[in-house]
Short mmCIF file of C-alpha atoms and ligand atoms in Angstrom, two decimals:
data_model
loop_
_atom_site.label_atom_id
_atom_site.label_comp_id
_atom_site.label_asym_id
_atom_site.label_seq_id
_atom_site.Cartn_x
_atom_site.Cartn_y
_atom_site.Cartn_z
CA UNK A 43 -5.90 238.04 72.56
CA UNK A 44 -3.24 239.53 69.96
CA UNK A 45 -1.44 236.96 68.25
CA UNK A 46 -4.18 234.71 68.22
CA UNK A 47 -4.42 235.36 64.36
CA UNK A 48 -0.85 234.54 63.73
CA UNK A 49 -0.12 231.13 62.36
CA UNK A 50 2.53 229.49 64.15
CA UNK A 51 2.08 225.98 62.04
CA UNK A 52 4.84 224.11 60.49
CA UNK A 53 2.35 223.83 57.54
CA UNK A 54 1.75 227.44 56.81
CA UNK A 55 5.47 228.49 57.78
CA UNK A 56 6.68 225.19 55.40
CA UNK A 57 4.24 226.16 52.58
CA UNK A 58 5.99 229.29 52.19
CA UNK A 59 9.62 228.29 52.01
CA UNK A 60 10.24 224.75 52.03
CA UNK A 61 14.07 224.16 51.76
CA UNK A 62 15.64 223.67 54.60
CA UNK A 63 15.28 220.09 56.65
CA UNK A 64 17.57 220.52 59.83
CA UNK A 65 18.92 223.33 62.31
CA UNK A 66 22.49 222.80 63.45
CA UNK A 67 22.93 226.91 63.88
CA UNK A 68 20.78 229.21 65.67
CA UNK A 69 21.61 233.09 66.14
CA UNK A 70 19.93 234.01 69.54
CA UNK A 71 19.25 238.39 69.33
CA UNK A 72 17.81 240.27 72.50
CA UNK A 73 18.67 243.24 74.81
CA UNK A 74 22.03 243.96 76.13
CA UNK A 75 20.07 244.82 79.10
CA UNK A 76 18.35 242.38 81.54
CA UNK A 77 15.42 244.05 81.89
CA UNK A 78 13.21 244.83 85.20
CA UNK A 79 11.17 241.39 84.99
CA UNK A 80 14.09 238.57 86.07
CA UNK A 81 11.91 235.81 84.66
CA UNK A 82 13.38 237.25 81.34
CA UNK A 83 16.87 235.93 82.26
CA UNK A 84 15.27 233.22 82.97
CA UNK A 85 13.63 232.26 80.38
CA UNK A 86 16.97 233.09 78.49
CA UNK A 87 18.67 230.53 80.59
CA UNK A 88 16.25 227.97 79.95
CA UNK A 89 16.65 228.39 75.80
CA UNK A 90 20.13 228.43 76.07
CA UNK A 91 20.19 225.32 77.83
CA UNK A 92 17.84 223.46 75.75
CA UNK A 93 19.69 224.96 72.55
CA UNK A 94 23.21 223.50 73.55
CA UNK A 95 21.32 219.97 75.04
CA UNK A 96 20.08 219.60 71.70
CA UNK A 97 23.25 219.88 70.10
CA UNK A 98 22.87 223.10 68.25
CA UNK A 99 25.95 225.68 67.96
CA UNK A 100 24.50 228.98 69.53
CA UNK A 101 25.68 232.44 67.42
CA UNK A 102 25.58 235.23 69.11
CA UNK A 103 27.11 238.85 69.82
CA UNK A 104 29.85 237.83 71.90
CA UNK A 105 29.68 239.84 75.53
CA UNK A 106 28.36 238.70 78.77
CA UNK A 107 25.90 241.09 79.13
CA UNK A 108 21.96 241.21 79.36
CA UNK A 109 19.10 238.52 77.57
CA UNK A 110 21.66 237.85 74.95
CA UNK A 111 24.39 237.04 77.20
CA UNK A 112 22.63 235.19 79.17
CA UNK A 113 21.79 232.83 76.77
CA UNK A 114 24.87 232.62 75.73
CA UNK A 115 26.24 231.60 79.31
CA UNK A 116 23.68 228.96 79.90
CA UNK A 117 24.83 227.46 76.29
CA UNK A 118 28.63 227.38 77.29
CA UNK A 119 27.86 226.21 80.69
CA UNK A 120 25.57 223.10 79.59
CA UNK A 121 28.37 222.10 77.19
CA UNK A 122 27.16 223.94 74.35
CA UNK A 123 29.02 225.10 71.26
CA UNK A 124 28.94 229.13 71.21
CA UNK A 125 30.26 231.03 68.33
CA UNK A 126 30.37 234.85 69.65
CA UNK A 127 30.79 237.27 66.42
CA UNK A 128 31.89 240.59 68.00
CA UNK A 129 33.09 244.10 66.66
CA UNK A 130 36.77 244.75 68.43
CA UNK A 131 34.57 248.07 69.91
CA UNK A 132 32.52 245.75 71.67
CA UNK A 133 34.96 243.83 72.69
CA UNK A 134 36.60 246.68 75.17
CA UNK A 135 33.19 248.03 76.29
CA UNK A 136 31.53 244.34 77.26
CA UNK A 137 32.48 241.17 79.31
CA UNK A 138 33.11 238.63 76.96
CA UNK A 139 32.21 234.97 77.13
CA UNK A 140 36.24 232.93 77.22
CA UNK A 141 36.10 229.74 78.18
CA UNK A 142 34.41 227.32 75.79
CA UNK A 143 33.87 229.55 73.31
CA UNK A 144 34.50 230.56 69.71
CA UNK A 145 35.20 234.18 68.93
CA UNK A 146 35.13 236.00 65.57
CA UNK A 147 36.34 239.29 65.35
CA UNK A 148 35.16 241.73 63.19
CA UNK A 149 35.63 245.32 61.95
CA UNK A 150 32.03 246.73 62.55
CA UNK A 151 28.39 245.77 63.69
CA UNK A 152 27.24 246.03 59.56
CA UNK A 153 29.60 242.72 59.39
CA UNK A 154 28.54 240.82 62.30
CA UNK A 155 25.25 241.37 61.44
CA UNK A 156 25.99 239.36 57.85
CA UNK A 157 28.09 236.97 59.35
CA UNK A 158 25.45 236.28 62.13
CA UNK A 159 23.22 235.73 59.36
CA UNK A 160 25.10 233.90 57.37
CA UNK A 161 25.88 231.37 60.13
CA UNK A 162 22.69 230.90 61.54
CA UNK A 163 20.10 228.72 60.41
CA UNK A 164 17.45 229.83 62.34
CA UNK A 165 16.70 233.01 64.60
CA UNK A 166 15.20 233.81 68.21
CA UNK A 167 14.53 237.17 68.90
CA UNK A 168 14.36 237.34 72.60
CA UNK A 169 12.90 240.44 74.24
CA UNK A 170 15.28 243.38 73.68
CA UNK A 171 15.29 247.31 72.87
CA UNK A 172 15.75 249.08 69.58
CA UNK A 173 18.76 247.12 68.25
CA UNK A 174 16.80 243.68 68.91
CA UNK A 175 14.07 245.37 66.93
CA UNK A 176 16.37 246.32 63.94
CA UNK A 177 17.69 243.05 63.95
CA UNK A 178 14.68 240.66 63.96
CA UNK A 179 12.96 243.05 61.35
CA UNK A 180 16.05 242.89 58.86
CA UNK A 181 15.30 239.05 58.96
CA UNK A 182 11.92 239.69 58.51
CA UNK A 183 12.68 241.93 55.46
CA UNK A 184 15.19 239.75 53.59
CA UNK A 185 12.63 236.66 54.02
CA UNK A 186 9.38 238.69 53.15
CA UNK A 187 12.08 239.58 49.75
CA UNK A 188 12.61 235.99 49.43
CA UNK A 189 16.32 236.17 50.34
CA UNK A 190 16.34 233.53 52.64
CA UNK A 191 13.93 230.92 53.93
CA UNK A 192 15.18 230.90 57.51
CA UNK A 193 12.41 230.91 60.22
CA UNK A 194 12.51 233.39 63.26
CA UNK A 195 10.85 233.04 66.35
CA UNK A 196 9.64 235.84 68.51
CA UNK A 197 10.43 234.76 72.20
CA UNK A 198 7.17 236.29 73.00
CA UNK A 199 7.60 235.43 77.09
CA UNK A 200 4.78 237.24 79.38
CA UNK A 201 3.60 238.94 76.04
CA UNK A 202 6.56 240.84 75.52
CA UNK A 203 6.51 241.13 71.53
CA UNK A 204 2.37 241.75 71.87
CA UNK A 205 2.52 245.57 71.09
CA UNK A 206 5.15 244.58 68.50
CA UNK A 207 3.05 241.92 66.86
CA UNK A 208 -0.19 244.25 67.20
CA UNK A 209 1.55 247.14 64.69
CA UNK A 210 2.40 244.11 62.38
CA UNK A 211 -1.44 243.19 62.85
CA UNK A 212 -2.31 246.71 61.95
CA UNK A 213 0.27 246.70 58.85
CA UNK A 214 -1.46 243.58 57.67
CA UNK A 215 -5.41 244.98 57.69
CA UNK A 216 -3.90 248.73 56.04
CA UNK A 217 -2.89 245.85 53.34
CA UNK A 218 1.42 246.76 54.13
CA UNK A 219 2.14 243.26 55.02
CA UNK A 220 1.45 239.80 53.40
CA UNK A 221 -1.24 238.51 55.80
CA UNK A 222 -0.72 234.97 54.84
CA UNK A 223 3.14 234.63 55.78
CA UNK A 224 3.60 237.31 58.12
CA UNK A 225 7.42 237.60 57.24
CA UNK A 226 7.45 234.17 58.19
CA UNK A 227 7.51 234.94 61.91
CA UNK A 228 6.94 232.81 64.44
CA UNK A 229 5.71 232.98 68.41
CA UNK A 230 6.28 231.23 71.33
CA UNK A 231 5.06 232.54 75.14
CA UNK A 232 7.69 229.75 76.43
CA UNK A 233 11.63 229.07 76.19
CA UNK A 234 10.78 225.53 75.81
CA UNK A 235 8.73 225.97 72.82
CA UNK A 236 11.04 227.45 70.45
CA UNK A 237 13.21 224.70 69.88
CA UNK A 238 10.27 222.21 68.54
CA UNK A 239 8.51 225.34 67.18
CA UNK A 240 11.64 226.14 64.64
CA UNK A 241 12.29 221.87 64.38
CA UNK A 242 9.27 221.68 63.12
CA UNK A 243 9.41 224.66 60.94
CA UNK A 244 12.15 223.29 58.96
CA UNK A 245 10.90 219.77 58.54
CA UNK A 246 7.65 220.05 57.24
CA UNK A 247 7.27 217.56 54.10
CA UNK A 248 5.74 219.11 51.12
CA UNK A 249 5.70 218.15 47.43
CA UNK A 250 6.36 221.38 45.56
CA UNK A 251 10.03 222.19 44.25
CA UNK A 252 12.02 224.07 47.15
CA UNK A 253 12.55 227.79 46.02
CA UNK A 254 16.44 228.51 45.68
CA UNK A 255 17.90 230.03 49.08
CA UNK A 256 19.28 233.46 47.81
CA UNK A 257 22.30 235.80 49.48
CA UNK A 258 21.41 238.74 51.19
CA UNK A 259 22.03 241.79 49.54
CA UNK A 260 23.95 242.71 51.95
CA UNK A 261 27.88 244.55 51.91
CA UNK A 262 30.38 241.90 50.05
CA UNK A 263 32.30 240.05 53.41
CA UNK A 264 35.74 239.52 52.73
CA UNK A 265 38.64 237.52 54.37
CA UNK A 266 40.45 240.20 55.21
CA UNK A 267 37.25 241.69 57.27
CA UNK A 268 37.69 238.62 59.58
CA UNK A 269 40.43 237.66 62.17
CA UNK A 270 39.22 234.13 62.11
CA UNK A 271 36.07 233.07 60.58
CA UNK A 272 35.22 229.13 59.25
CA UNK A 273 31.60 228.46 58.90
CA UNK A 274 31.31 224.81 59.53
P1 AMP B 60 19.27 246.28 72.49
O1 AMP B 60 19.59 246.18 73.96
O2 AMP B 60 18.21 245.32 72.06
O3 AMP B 60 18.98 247.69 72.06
O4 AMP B 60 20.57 245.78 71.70
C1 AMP B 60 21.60 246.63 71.29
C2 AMP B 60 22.63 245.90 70.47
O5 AMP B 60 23.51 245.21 71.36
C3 AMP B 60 22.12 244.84 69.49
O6 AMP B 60 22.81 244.98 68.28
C4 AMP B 60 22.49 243.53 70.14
O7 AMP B 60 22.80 242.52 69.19
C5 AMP B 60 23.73 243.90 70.91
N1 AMP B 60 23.94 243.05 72.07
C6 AMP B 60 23.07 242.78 73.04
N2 AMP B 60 23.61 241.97 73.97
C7 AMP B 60 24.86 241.70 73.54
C8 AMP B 60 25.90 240.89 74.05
N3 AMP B 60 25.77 240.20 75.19
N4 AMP B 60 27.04 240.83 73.34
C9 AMP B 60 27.18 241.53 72.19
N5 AMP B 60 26.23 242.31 71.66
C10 AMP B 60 25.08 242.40 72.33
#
Protein backbone atom coordinates (compact mmCIF):
# COMPACT_ATOMS: atom_id res chain seq x y z
CA UNK A 1 0.00 0.00 0.00
CA UNK A 2 1.51 3.59 -0.93
CA UNK A 3 2.34 5.49 1.98
CA UNK A 4 3.28 2.65 3.88
CA UNK A 5 6.98 3.89 3.56
CA UNK A 6 6.24 7.30 4.85
CA UNK A 7 7.11 7.97 8.43
CA UNK A 8 4.42 9.55 10.20
CA UNK A 9 6.39 9.38 13.81
CA UNK A 10 6.76 12.22 16.12
CA UNK A 11 10.40 10.92 16.38
CA UNK A 12 11.45 11.13 12.80
CA UNK A 13 9.24 14.38 12.11
CA UNK A 14 10.87 15.88 15.73
CA UNK A 15 14.42 14.75 14.74
CA UNK A 16 14.28 16.95 11.88
CA UNK A 17 13.09 20.23 13.32
CA UNK A 18 12.70 20.30 16.88
CA UNK A 19 11.54 23.85 17.94
CA UNK A 20 8.30 24.23 18.36
CA UNK A 21 6.38 22.67 21.67
CA UNK A 22 2.60 23.72 21.23
CA UNK A 23 -0.08 24.49 18.38
CA UNK A 24 -2.45 27.30 19.23
CA UNK A 25 -2.84 28.15 15.17
CA UNK A 26 -3.63 25.85 12.48
CA UNK A 27 -4.21 27.00 8.70
CA UNK A 28 -6.73 24.38 7.29
CA UNK A 29 -6.10 24.45 2.90
CA UNK A 30 -8.45 22.26 0.58
CA UNK A 31 -10.79 22.66 -2.46
CA UNK A 32 -13.20 25.40 -2.90
CA UNK A 33 -15.23 22.65 -4.25
CA UNK A 34 -16.97 19.86 -2.25
CA UNK A 35 -16.17 17.26 -4.28
CA UNK A 36 -18.41 14.16 -5.61
CA UNK A 37 -17.63 11.86 -2.43
CA UNK A 38 -19.81 13.77 0.60
CA UNK A 39 -17.82 11.87 3.20
CA UNK A 40 -15.20 14.61 2.25
CA UNK A 41 -17.38 17.32 3.88
CA UNK A 42 -17.58 15.21 6.31
CA UNK A 43 -14.61 14.47 7.30
CA UNK A 44 -14.02 18.34 7.05
CA UNK A 45 -16.70 18.81 9.59
CA UNK A 46 -15.34 16.43 11.89
CA UNK A 47 -11.60 18.34 11.89
CA UNK A 48 -13.12 21.46 12.24
CA UNK A 49 -14.91 20.45 15.17
CA UNK A 50 -12.20 18.75 16.91
CA UNK A 51 -9.82 21.80 15.93
CA UNK A 52 -12.09 24.50 17.70
CA UNK A 53 -12.94 21.73 20.84
CA UNK A 54 -9.39 21.70 21.36
CA UNK A 55 -9.05 25.24 21.60
CA UNK A 56 -7.05 26.00 18.54
CA UNK A 57 -7.78 29.32 16.37
CA UNK A 58 -8.58 27.89 12.80
CA UNK A 59 -6.91 30.22 9.71
CA UNK A 60 -8.33 29.92 6.78
CA UNK A 61 -9.39 31.60 3.32
CA UNK A 62 -12.36 33.25 4.46
CA UNK A 63 -15.59 32.09 2.12
CA UNK A 64 -18.18 29.57 2.80
CA UNK A 65 -17.52 27.51 0.12
CA UNK A 66 -16.31 23.80 -0.48
CA UNK A 67 -13.71 21.41 2.01
CA UNK A 68 -12.23 24.60 3.20
CA UNK A 69 -15.35 26.22 4.12
CA UNK A 70 -16.62 23.63 5.57
CA UNK A 71 -14.19 23.37 8.02
CA UNK A 72 -14.34 26.55 8.69
CA UNK A 73 -18.22 26.41 9.53
CA UNK A 74 -17.95 23.46 11.79
CA UNK A 75 -15.06 25.59 13.73
CA UNK A 76 -17.38 28.74 14.16
CA UNK A 77 -20.31 26.66 14.93
CA UNK A 78 -18.58 24.48 17.83
CA UNK A 79 -17.41 27.78 19.37
CA UNK A 80 -14.25 27.93 17.66
CA UNK A 81 -11.99 30.91 17.01
CA UNK A 82 -11.75 31.42 13.02
CA UNK A 83 -9.47 33.93 11.55
CA UNK A 84 -10.58 34.10 7.67
CA UNK A 85 -7.63 35.98 5.62
CA UNK A 86 -9.36 36.92 2.32
CA UNK A 87 -8.40 39.00 -0.89
CA UNK A 88 -11.36 41.86 -1.26
CA UNK A 89 -11.80 39.77 -4.94
CA UNK A 90 -12.79 36.93 -3.04
CA UNK A 91 -14.70 38.55 -0.95
CA UNK A 92 -17.48 39.59 -3.80
CA UNK A 93 -17.24 36.24 -5.63
CA UNK A 94 -17.69 33.84 -2.26
CA UNK A 95 -20.08 33.54 0.80
CA UNK A 96 -18.22 34.60 3.59
CA UNK A 97 -18.20 33.18 7.09
CA UNK A 98 -19.84 36.58 9.57
CA UNK A 99 -20.81 35.66 12.63
CA UNK A 100 -18.07 34.60 15.04
CA UNK A 101 -15.48 35.29 13.00
CA UNK A 102 -12.31 37.29 12.40
CA UNK A 103 -11.69 38.74 8.96
CA UNK A 104 -8.46 40.12 7.46
CA UNK A 105 -8.55 41.78 4.37
CA UNK A 106 -6.02 41.80 2.01
CA UNK A 107 -4.88 43.18 -1.37
CA UNK A 108 -4.07 39.84 -3.24
CA UNK A 109 -3.85 35.94 -2.82
CA UNK A 110 0.42 36.37 -2.85
CA UNK A 111 -0.42 38.14 0.72
CA UNK A 112 -2.82 35.87 2.21
CA UNK A 113 -0.81 33.20 1.36
CA UNK A 114 2.18 34.87 3.76
CA UNK A 115 -0.08 35.94 6.23
CA UNK A 116 -1.73 32.42 6.36
CA UNK A 117 1.63 31.27 6.89
CA UNK A 118 2.72 33.44 9.10
CA UNK A 119 -0.23 32.83 11.44
CA UNK A 120 -0.41 29.31 11.41
CA UNK A 121 1.49 27.02 13.36
CA UNK A 122 0.70 24.03 11.78
CA UNK A 123 -1.00 22.99 8.35
CA UNK A 124 -3.78 20.44 7.05
CA UNK A 125 -4.04 20.05 3.59
CA UNK A 126 -7.41 18.62 3.07
CA UNK A 127 -8.29 17.13 -0.32
CA UNK A 128 -8.50 19.94 -2.89
CA UNK A 129 -7.59 20.79 -6.71
CA UNK A 130 -4.62 22.63 -8.11
CA UNK A 131 -4.55 25.61 -5.70
CA UNK A 132 -4.60 23.08 -2.59
CA UNK A 133 -1.70 21.49 -4.40
CA UNK A 134 0.30 24.81 -4.80
CA UNK A 135 -0.33 25.57 -1.41
CA UNK A 136 0.65 22.44 0.59
CA UNK A 137 3.81 22.11 -1.73
CA UNK A 138 5.00 25.82 -0.99
CA UNK A 139 5.01 24.55 2.71
CA UNK A 140 6.68 21.68 1.72
CA UNK A 141 9.34 23.78 -0.12
CA UNK A 142 10.08 26.45 2.49
CA UNK A 143 10.48 23.49 5.21
CA UNK A 144 12.55 21.08 2.90
CA UNK A 145 14.78 24.91 2.64
CA UNK A 146 14.74 25.00 6.29
CA UNK A 147 12.54 28.14 6.46
CA UNK A 148 10.28 26.97 8.86
CA UNK A 149 9.86 23.91 11.05
CA UNK A 150 6.06 23.79 10.88
CA UNK A 151 4.55 20.28 10.31
CA UNK A 152 1.78 19.65 7.59
CA UNK A 153 -0.51 16.97 7.47
CA UNK A 154 -1.96 15.48 4.36
CA UNK A 155 -5.72 14.76 5.19
CA UNK A 156 -5.22 11.68 3.22
CA UNK A 157 -9.23 10.50 3.75
CA UNK A 158 -10.26 7.35 1.42
CA UNK A 159 -6.65 7.68 -0.09
CA UNK A 160 -7.16 10.87 -1.58
CA UNK A 161 -3.42 12.27 -1.51
CA UNK A 162 -2.20 8.41 -2.64
CA UNK A 163 -1.37 9.37 -6.33
CA UNK A 164 0.04 12.58 -4.81
CA UNK A 165 2.22 10.85 -2.27
CA UNK A 166 3.17 8.05 -4.99
CA UNK A 167 5.00 10.96 -7.42
CA UNK A 168 6.72 12.13 -4.11
CA UNK A 169 7.64 8.28 -3.70
CA UNK A 170 8.94 8.30 -7.20
CA UNK A 171 10.88 11.78 -6.61
CA UNK A 172 12.49 10.15 -3.62
CA UNK A 173 13.95 6.69 -5.47
CA UNK A 174 15.09 9.21 -8.85
CA UNK A 175 17.12 10.69 -5.64
CA UNK A 176 14.87 14.52 -6.11
CA UNK A 177 13.62 14.37 -2.64
CA UNK A 178 15.24 13.82 0.85
CA UNK A 179 13.92 10.30 1.59
CA UNK A 180 14.48 10.62 5.24
CA UNK A 181 12.20 13.80 5.95
CA UNK A 182 9.96 13.79 3.13
CA UNK A 183 9.41 17.67 3.37
CA UNK A 184 8.37 16.88 6.69
CA UNK A 185 4.92 15.72 5.60
CA UNK A 186 2.68 14.00 7.41
CA UNK A 187 -0.56 11.48 6.74
CA UNK A 188 -3.56 10.73 8.28
CA UNK A 189 -6.61 8.44 6.49
CA UNK A 190 -8.88 10.02 9.44
CA UNK A 191 -10.12 13.65 10.60
CA UNK A 192 -9.60 12.50 14.04
CA UNK A 193 -6.06 11.72 13.62
CA UNK A 194 -4.63 14.90 12.65
CA UNK A 195 -5.00 16.72 15.68
CA UNK A 196 -2.78 14.12 17.91
CA UNK A 197 -0.76 13.42 14.74
CA UNK A 198 0.51 17.33 14.54
CA UNK A 199 0.34 17.41 18.86
CA UNK A 200 2.60 15.04 18.81
CA UNK A 201 4.70 16.36 16.08
CA UNK A 202 5.49 19.40 17.93
CA UNK A 203 6.20 17.90 21.30
CA UNK A 204 8.60 15.39 20.76
CA UNK A 205 11.55 15.79 23.46
CA UNK A 206 14.94 15.66 22.01
CA UNK A 207 18.35 16.79 23.29
CA UNK A 208 19.99 18.52 20.35
CA UNK A 209 19.92 22.49 20.09
CA UNK A 210 16.57 23.57 18.21
CA UNK A 211 17.59 24.99 14.69
CA UNK A 212 16.53 28.81 14.47
CA UNK A 213 12.89 29.17 12.83
CA UNK A 214 13.71 31.39 9.71
CA UNK A 215 11.16 33.92 7.60
CA UNK A 216 10.02 32.90 4.43
CA UNK A 217 11.46 34.49 1.64
CA UNK A 218 8.56 35.55 0.74
CA UNK A 219 7.25 39.45 -0.61
CA UNK A 220 7.96 42.05 2.47
CA UNK A 221 4.06 42.38 4.22
CA UNK A 222 3.42 45.72 5.21
CA UNK A 223 0.76 47.54 7.37
CA UNK A 224 -0.57 49.29 4.86
CA UNK A 225 -1.26 45.82 2.83
CA UNK A 226 -3.71 44.97 5.71
CA UNK A 227 -7.15 46.45 6.74
CA UNK A 228 -6.80 44.85 10.10
CA UNK A 229 -4.28 42.33 10.91
CA UNK A 230 -2.90 41.46 14.83
CA UNK A 231 -1.28 38.14 15.11
CA UNK A 232 -1.92 37.14 18.62
P1 LIG B 1 -8.72 24.46 -5.20
O1 LIG B 1 -10.21 24.22 -5.19
O2 LIG B 1 -7.98 23.49 -4.33
O3 LIG B 1 -8.16 24.55 -6.58
O4 LIG B 1 -8.48 25.87 -4.48
C1 LIG B 1 -8.43 27.09 -5.16
C2 LIG B 1 -8.08 28.23 -4.24
O5 LIG B 1 -9.25 28.63 -3.53
C3 LIG B 1 -7.02 27.95 -3.16
O6 LIG B 1 -6.14 29.04 -3.11
C4 LIG B 1 -7.82 27.88 -1.89
O7 LIG B 1 -7.09 28.36 -0.76
C5 LIG B 1 -8.96 28.81 -2.17
N1 LIG B 1 -10.16 28.47 -1.41
C6 LIG B 1 -10.76 27.28 -1.34
N2 LIG B 1 -11.85 27.34 -0.55
C7 LIG B 1 -11.91 28.61 -0.10
C8 LIG B 1 -12.80 29.28 0.78
N3 LIG B 1 -13.84 28.66 1.34
N4 LIG B 1 -12.55 30.57 1.03
C9 LIG B 1 -11.51 31.21 0.46
N5 LIG B 1 -10.63 30.63 -0.38
C10 LIG B 1 -10.84 29.34 -0.65
Amino acid sequence: MFGSSFDNSAEQIGRSYPSQRRIGTICVFGGAMLGNDPDHARCATVLGEAIAAAGIRLVYGGGCDGLMGQVAIAAAETGGTVVAITPQFLVERMRMLSPGCQTISVPDMSIRKQLMFDYADAFVALPGGIGTVEELTEVMTLRKLERHCKPLVLANFKGFWSPLLSVFESMSEAGFMNSSTRCGQMVSSTPEAILPLLQRSVSFEQNETPKPVLLPTMPVLRRSHLASASPA
